[in-house]
XYZ file of C-alpha atoms in Angstrom:
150
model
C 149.445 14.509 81.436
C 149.961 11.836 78.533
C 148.762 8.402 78.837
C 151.359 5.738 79.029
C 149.435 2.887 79.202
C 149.772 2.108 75.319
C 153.432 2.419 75.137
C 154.401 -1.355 76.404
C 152.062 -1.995 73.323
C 154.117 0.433 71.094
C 157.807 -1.117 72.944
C 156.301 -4.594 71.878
C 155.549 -3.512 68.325
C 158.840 -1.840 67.961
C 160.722 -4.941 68.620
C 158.436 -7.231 66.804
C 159.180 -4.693 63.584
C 163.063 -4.644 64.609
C 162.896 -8.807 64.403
C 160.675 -9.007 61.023
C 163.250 -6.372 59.875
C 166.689 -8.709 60.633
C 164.481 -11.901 59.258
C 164.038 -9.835 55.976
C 167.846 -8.551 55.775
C 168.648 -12.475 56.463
C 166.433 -13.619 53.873
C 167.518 -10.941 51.320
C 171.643 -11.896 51.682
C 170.167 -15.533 51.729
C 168.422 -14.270 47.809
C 171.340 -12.657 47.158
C 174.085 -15.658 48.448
C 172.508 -18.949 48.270
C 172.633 -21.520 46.041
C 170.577 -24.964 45.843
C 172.518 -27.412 42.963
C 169.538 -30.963 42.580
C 170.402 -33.760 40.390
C 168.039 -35.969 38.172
C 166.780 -39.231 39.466
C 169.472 -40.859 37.147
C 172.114 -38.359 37.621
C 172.389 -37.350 33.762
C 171.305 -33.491 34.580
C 172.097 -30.897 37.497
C 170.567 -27.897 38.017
C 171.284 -25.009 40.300
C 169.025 -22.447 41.932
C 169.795 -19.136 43.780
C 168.238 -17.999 47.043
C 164.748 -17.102 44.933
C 164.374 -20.117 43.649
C 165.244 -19.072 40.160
C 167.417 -21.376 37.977
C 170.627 -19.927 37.409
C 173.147 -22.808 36.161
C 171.909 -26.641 34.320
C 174.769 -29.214 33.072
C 174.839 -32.228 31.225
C 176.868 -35.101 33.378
C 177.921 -37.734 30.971
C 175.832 -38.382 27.565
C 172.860 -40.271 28.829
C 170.627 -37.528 28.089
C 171.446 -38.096 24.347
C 170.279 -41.383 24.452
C 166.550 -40.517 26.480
C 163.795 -39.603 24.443
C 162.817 -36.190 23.455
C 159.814 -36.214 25.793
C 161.353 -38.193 28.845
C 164.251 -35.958 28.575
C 161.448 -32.912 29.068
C 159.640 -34.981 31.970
C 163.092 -34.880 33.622
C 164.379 -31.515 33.607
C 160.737 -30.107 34.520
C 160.508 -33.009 37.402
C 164.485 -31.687 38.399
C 163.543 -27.999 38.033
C 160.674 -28.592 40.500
C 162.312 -29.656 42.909
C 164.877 -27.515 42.427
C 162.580 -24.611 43.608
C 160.978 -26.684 46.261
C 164.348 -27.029 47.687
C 164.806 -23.345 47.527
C 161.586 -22.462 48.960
C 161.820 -24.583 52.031
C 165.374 -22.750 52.836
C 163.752 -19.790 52.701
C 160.805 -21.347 54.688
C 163.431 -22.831 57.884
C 165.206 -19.144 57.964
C 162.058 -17.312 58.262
C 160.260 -20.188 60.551
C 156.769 -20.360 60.804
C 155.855 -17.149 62.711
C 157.880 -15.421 60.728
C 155.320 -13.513 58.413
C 151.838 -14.656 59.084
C 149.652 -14.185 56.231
C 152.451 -13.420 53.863
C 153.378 -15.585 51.233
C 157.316 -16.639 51.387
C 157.264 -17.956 48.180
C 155.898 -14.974 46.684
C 158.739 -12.968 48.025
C 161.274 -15.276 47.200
C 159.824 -15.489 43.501
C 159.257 -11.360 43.659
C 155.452 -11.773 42.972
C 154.756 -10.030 46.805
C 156.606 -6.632 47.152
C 158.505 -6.117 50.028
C 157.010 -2.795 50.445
C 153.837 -4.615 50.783
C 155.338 -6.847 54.203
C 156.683 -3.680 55.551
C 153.345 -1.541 55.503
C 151.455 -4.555 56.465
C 153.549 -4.729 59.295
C 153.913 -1.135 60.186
C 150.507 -0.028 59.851
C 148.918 -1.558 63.075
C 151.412 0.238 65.010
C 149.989 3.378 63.383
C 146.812 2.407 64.497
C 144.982 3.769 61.223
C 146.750 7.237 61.286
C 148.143 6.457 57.993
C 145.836 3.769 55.937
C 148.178 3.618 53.181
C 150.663 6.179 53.632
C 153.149 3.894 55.744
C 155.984 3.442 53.557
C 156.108 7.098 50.974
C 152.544 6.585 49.918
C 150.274 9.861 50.730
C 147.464 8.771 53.155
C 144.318 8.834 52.575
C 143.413 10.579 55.549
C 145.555 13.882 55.577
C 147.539 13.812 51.846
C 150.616 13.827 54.109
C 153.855 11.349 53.360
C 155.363 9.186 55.654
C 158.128 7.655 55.555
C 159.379 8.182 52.422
């Protein structure tokens, strides 16, 4: 007779991957969708972000920056471009809340440094409870040279 005492454990896992999986489909239309637009301090430069963060527009308003210093003028659209990203990151931060991924690094996503496949075998595996140490997501495991997934 099979033991059922471990599948409320598997239903809970199931949904918790089914949740993590709309937050990611969220987050990637929000990379895909988004924009951020920050202005300097003084309002001489704009700059606009997409979802990741990444700068993806910069205008001129007026012709103040042609009167700043070379190295001012640098100061501000590094100081602008900043916060540009922190702006960006914190979007991405509010959508996925802070259970969202623990232990995973939102800005590395959003920046591409942390691969996705990465965040789905990290949160696959424990439901495979070591059947398949790295063979979650197309990789062969370890264990039996068998795929999964993939």
């Amino acid at each position: 007779m099979a033991d059922w005492t471990g599948q409320g454990e598997l239903d809970a896992a199931m949904s918790l991957l089914e949740k993590e999986q709309r937050r990611l489909k969220e987050l990637s239309r929000m990379w895909q969708e988004e924009r951020t637009t920050v202005h300097a301090k003084d309002r001489s430069l704009s700059m606009t972000f997409d979802g990741r963060g990444e700068l993806v527009d910069m205008a001129f308003n007026g012709s103040k920056y042609r009167t700043i210093a070379p190295a001012e003028l640098a100061h501000l659209i590094v100081e602008t471009l900043r916060q540009g990203r922190a702006q960006s990151v914190e979007k991405m931060s509010r959508l996925m809340g802070s259970d969202a991924l623990p232990g995973v690094d939102i800005a590395g996503l959003a920046t591409g440094k942390v691969d996705v496949n990465e965040v789905l075998e990290s949160l696959v595996a424990p439901m495979l409870n070591g059947v398949a140490d790295d063979g979650v997501l197309g990789k062969p495991s370890r264990r039996t040279g068998e795929t999964y997934g993939g």
